Coordinates of C-alpha atoms in Angstrom, one line a residue:
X26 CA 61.6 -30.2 264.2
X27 CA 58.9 -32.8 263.2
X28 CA 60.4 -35.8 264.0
X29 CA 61.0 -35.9 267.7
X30 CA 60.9 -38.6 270.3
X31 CA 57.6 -40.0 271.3
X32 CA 56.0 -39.6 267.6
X33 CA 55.4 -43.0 265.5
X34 CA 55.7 -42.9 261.8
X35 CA 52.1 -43.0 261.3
X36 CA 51.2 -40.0 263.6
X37 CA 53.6 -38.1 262.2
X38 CA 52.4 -38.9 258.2
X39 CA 48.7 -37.9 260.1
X40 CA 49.9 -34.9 261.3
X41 CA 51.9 -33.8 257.8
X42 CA 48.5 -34.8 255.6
X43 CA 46.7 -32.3 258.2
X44 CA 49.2 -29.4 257.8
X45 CA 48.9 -30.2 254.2
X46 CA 45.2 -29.8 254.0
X47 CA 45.0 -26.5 255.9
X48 CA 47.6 -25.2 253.8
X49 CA 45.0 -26.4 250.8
X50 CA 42.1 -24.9 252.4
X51 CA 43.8 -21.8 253.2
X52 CA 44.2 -21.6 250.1
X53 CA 41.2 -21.8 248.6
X54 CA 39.8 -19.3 251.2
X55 CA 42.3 -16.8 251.1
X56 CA 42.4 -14.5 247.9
X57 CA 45.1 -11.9 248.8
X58 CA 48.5 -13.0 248.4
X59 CA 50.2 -11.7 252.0
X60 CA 47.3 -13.4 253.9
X61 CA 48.0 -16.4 252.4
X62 CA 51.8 -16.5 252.2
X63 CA 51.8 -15.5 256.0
X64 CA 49.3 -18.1 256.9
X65 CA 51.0 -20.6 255.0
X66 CA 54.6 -19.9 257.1
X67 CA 53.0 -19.8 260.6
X68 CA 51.2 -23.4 259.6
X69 CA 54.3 -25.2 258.7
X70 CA 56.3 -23.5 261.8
X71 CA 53.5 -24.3 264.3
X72 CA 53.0 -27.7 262.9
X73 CA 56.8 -28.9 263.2
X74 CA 58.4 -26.5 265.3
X75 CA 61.0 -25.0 262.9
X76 CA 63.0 -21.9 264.3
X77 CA 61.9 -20.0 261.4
X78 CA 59.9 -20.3 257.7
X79 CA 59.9 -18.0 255.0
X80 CA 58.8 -17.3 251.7
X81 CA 60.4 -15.4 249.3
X82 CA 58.9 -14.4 245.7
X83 CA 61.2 -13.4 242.3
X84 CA 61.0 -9.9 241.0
X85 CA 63.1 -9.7 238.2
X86 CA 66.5 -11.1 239.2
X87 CA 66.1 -10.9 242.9
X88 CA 64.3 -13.1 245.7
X89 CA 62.1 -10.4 247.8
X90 CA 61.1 -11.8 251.1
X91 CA 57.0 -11.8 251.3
X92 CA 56.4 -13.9 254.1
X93 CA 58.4 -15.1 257.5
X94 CA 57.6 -16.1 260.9
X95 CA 60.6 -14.2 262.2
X96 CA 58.7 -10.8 263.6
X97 CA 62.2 -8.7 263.1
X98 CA 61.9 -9.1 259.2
X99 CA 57.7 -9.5 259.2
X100 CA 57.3 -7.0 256.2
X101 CA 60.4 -6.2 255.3
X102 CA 60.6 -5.4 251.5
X103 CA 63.9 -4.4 251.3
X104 CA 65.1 -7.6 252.3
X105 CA 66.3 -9.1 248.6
X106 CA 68.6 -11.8 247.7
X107 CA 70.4 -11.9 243.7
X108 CA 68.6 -15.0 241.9
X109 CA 72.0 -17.5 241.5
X110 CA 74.3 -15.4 243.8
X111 CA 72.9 -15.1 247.4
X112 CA 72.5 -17.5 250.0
X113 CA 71.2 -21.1 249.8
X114 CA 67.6 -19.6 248.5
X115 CA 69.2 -17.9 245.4
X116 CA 70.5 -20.9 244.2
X117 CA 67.5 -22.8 244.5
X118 CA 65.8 -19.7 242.7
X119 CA 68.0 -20.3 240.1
X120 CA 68.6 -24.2 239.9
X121 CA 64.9 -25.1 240.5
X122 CA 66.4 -27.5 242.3
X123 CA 65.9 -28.1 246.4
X124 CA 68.1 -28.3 249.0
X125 CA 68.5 -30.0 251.7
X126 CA 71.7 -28.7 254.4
X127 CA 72.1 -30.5 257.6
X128 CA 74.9 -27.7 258.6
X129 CA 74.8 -24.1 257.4
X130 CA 78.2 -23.5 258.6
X131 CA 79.9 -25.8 256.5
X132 CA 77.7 -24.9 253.1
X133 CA 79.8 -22.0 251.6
X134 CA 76.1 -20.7 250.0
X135 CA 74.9 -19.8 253.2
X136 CA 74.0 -16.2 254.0
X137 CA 73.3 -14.8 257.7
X138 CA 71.0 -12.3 258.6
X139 CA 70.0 -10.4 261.8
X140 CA 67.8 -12.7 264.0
X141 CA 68.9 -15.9 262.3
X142 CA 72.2 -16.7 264.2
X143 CA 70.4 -20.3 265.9
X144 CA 70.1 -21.6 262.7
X145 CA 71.9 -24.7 262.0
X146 CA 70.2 -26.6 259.6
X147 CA 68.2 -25.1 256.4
X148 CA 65.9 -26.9 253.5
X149 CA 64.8 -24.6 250.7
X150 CA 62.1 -25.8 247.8
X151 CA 61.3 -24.0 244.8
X152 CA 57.6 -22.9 244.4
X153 CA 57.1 -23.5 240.2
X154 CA 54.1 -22.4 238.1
X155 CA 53.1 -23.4 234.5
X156 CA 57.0 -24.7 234.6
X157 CA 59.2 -21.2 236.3
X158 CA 60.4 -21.0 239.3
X159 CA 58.4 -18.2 241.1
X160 CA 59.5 -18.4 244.5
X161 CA 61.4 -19.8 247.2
X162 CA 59.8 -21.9 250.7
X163 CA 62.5 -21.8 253.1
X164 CA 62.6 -23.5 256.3
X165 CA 65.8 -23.3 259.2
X166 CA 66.2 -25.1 262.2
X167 CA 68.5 -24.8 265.6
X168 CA 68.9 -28.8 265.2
X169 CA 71.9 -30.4 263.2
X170 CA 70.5 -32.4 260.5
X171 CA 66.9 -31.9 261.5
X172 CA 65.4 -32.2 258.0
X173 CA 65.3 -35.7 255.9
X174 CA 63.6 -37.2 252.8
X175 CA 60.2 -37.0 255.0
X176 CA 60.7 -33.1 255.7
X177 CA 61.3 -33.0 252.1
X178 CA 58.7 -34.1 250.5
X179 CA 56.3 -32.5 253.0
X180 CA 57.6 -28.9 252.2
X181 CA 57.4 -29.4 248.7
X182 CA 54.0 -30.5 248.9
X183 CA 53.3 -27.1 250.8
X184 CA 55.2 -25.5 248.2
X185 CA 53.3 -27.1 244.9
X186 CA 50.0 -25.9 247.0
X187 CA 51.3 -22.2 247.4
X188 CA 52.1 -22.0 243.8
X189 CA 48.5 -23.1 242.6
X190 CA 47.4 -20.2 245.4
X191 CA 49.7 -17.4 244.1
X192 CA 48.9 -17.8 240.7
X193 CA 45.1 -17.7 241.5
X194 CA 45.9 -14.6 244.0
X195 CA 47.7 -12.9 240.9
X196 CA 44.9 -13.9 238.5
X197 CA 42.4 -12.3 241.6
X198 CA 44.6 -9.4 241.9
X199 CA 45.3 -8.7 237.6
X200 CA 41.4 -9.0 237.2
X201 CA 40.7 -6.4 240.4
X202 CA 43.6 -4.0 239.3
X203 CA 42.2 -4.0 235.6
X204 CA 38.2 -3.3 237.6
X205 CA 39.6 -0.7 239.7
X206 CA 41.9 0.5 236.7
X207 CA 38.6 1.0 234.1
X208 CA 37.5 2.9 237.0
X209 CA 39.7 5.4 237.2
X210 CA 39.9 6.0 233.7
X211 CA 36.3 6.6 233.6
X212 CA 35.9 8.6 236.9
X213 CA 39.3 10.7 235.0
X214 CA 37.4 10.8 231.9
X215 CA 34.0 11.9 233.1
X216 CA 35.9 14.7 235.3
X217 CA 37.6 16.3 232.9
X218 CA 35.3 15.8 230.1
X219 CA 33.5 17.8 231.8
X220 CA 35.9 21.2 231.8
X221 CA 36.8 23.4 229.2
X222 CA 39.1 26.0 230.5
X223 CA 42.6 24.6 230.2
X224 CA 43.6 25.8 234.0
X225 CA 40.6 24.6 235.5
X226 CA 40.9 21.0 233.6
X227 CA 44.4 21.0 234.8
X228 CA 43.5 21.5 238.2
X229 CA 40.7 18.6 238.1
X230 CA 43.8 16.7 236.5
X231 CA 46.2 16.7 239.4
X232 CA 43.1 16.3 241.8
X233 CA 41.8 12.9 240.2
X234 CA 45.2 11.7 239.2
X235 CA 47.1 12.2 242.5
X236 CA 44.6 10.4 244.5
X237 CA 44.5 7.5 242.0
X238 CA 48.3 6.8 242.1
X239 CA 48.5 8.4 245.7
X240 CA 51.4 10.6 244.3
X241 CA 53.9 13.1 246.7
X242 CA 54.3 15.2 243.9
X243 CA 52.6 15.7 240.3
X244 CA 52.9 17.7 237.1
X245 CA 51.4 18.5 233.5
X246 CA 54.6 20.1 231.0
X247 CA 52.7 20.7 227.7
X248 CA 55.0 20.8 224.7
X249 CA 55.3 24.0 222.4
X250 CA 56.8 22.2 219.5
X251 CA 57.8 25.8 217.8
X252 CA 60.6 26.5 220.2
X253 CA 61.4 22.8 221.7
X254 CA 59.9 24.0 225.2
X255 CA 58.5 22.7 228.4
X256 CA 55.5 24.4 229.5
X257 CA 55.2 23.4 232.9
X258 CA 51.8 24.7 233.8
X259 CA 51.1 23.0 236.9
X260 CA 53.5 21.2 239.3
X261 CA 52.6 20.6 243.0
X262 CA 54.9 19.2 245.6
X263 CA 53.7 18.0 248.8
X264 CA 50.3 20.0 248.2
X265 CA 52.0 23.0 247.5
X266 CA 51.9 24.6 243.9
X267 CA 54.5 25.7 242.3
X268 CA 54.6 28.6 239.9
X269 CA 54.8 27.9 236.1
X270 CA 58.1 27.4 234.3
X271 CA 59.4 26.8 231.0
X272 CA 62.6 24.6 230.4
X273 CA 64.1 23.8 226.9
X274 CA 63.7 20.1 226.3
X275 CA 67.1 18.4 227.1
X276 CA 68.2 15.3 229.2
X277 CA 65.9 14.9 232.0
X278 CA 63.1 12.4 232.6
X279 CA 60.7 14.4 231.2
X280 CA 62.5 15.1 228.1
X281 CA 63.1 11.7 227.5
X282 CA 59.4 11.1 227.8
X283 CA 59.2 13.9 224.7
X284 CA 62.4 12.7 222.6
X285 CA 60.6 8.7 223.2
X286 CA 57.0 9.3 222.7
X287 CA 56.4 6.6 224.9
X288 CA 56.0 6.3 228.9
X289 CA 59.0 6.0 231.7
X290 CA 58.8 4.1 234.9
X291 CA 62.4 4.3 237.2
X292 CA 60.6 2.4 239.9
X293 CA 64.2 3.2 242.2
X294 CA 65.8 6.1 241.0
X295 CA 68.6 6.2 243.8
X296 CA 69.6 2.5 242.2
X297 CA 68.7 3.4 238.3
X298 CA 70.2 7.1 238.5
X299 CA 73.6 5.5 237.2
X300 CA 72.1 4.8 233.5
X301 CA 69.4 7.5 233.2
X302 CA 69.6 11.3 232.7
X303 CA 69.4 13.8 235.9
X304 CA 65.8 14.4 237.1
X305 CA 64.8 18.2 237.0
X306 CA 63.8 18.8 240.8
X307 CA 61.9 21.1 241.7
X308 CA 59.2 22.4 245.0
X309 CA 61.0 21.0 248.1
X310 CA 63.7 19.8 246.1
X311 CA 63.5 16.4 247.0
X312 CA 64.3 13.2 245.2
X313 CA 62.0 11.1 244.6
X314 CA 61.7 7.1 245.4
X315 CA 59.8 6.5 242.3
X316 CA 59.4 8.7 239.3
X317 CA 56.7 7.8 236.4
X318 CA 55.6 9.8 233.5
X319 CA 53.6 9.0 230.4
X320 CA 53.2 11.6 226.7
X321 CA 49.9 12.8 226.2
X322 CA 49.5 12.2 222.1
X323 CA 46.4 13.0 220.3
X324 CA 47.0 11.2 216.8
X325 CA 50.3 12.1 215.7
X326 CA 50.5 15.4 218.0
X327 CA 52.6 15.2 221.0
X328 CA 50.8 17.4 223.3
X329 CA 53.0 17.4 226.3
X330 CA 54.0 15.2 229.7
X331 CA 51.9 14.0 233.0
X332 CA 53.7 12.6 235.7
X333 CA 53.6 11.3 238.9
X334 CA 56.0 10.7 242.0
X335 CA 55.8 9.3 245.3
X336 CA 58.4 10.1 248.3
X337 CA 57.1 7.2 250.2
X338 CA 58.0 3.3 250.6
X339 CA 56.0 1.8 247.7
X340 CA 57.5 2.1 244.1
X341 CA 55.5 2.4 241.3
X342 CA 54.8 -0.9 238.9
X343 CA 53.9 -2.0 235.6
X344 CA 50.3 -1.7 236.5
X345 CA 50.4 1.8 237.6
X346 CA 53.1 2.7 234.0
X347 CA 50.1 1.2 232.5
X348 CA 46.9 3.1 234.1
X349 CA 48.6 6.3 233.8
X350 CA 49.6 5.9 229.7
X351 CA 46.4 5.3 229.7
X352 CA 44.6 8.7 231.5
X353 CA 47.6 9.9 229.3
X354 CA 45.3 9.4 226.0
X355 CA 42.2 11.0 228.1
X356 CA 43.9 14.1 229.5
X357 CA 45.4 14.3 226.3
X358 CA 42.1 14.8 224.1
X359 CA 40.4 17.0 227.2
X360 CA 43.3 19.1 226.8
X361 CA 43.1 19.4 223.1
X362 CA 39.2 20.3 223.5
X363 CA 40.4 23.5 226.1
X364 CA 42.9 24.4 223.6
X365 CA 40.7 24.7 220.9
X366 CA 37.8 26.2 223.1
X367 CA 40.3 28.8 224.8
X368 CA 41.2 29.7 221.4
X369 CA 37.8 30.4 219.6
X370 CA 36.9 31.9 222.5
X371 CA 40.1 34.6 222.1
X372 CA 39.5 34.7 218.3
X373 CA 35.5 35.6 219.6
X374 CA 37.0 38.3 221.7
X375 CA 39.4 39.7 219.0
X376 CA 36.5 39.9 216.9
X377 CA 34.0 41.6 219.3
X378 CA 37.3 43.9 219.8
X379 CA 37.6 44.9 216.4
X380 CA 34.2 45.4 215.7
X381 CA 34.0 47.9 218.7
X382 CA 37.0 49.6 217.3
X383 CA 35.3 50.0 213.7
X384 CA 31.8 51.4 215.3
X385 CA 34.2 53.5 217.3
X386 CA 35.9 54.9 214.3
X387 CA 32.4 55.0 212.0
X388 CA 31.4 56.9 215.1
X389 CA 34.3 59.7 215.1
X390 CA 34.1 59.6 211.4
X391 CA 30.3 60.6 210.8
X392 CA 31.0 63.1 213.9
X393 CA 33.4 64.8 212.3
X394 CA 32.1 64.9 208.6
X395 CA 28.4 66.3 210.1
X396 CA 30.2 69.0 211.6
X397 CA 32.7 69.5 208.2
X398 CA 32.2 73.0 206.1
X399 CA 33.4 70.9 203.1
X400 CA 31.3 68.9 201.0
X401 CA 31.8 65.0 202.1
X402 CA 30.3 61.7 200.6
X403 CA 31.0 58.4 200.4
X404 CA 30.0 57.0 196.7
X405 CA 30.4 53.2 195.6
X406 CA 28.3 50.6 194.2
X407 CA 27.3 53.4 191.3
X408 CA 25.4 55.5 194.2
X409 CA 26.0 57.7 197.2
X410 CA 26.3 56.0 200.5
X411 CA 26.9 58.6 202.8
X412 CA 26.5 62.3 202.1
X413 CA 27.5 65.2 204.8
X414 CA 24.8 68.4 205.5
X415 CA 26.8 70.8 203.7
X416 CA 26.8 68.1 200.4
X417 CA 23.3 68.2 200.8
X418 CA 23.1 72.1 201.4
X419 CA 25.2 72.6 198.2
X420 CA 23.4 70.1 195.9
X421 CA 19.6 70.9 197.0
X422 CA 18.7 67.4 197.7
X423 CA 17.6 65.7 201.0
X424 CA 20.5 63.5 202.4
X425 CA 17.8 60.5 202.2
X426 CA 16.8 61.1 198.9
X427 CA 20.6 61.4 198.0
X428 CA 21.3 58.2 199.6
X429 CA 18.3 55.7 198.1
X430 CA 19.2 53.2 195.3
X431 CA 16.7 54.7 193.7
X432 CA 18.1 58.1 193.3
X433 CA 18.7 59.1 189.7
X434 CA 20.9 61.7 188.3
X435 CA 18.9 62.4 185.3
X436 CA 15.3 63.0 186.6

């Protein structure tokens, strides 16, 4: 720690006012959040020679370790702690409060994890913005009472820096992630905007949309409201397409999505599977980390279900649940536009069909009447409109003549 033999009071105030400013300045140059959390914990170690420092963000009601000088948990995710209930962290998570403990193995709070067996001593300090407790800066040393009032107030400084630094990385980050996620929606928008067949949008659909969310597995269900059905027109897993299928809407994800008019994000489904319906599986069968799906509604009209899933380490958030409601509305209205293009274009086609059957039938019609011994003719409208060659053979006028409005009976 800090305070060892051979360092006066005054070089060692000199040396915490310098870690304190590079912290700052590190700050202030450093826009994304891991660079600057992990900075921040190698400064403090390096400066006093602590056996380990750490910082740990809330999510929700647990402490996620972001940042540590220990290289066996250096980006680690998984490692979480329950805000209140684990560890000498969680309680300062949930207090607000720090704390100082010259002997970890008489505090009752204290929690042990692989690589931290030298610890003997531990001070935590809450990191607070606008008032909440955002986070945790932990610091543990092999030394008996290493830390004091001094130690204190020095990490806590650090820690009042990092919060002024996280909430400018998350402003940095909310303002990028809205840039990059108008983007997509127009890149989306201008793709399929651009399509009118419904299977050819749909393919330009999974294409733009699975490299935006970066997604294992995707699919489009459109909803036939007549007989409660699924139409599950595309679905690829791993790159590979599946055939088409239709499922009666019941209890799965996707259903839910129907019954709910409104998007689903299980950003664990192993954990979340307790309270939530089974998932329909389907391609390699697999389960997925992360499921998200959003309706696509055009007015009042619930045209169907896109969703995304990812096999892979990173769940998705809030932002994605957001960003894909909204290509949602878009793929919605492109899909709407096929529809109604893929249907005039069948009504054009059932027309041109008919009309060939009727010049088919006027066809075999006038061939057989020419060829008739009997007297044929069509009459409406007051006058002839077709007459036959026997007709005109038996009545001693020309067919033509027959035939004009202008023909008269009594001339």
């Amino acid at each position: 720690p800090f305070a060892r033999k051979g360092r006066s009071p005054v070089t060692q105030r000199a040396e915490r006012l310098e870690l304190i400013g590079e912290v700052g300045r590190s700050a202030t140059a450093l826009l994304d959040l891991d660079d600057l959390l992990g900075r921040a914990v190698h400064l403090v170690r390096d400066k006093f020679g602590y056996f380990s420092v750490a910082v740990m963000l809330v999510e929700e009601s647990e402490l996620v370790l972001r940042a540590t000088t220990m290289e066996s948990l250096a980006g680690d995710r998984t490692h979480r702690l329950k805000v209140g209930r684990d560890g000498i962290t969680g309680w300062v998570a949930a207090t607000g409060e720090p704390s100082m403990v010259a002997d970890v193995q008489r505090d009752p709070r204290y929690v042990s994890f692989a690589g931290d067996a030298k610890t003997r001593s531990e001070l935590a300090v809450p990191i607070r913005l606008a008032g909440r407790v955002i986070g945790v800066l932990d610091a543990q040393s092999v030394r008996v009472g290493a830390f004091g009032e001094l130690e204190l107030f020095t990490t806590q400084t650090v820690a009042d820096q990092l919060a002024v630094a996280i909430g400018n990385s998350r402003l940095y980050r909310s303002v990028r992630q809205q840039a990059e996620r108008l983007a997509a929606v127009n890149r989306v928008s201008a793709a399929v905007g651009a399509v009118l067949d419904l299977d050819t949008l749909l393919e330009t659909v999974r294409r733009e949309v699975t490299a935006v969310f970066r997604a294992d597995a995707f699919f489009v269900a459109l909803y036939d409201v007549r007989t409660d059905e699924l139409d599950f027109r595309i679905q690829v897993d791993e790159g590979v397409r599946e055939p088409p299928t239709r499922e009666k809407v019941g209890a799965g994800f996707t259903s839910r999505v129907i019954r709910e008019k409104r998007p689903l994000l299980v950003r664990d489904v192993a954990a979340e599977l307790a309270g939530l319906p089974e998932p329909l599986l389907y391609g390699t069968g697999k389960m997925p980390r992360s499921w998200l799906g959003a309706p696509m509604v055009v007015g009042e009209e619930l045209v169907g279900v896109v969703s995304v899933q990812t096999y892979g380490e990173r769940p998705y958030g809030e932002e994605d649940r957001l960003l894909l409601a909204t290509l949602a509305d878009e793929v919605a209205v492109a899909i709407e536009n096929a529809r109604l293009y893929e249907g005039a274009r069948e009504e054009l086609a059932e027309r041109r069909r008919t009309e060939r059957v009727l010049r088919e039938s006027e066809q075999q019609f006038r061939s057989l009447a020419e060829q008739s011994p009997n007297m044929i003719f069509i009459f409406g409208s007051r006058r002839f409109l077709y007459a036959n060659p026997h007709c005109e053979a038996m009545m001693g006028w020309p067919r033509e003549e027959t035939c004009s409005p202008l023909f008269s009976w009594r001339r």
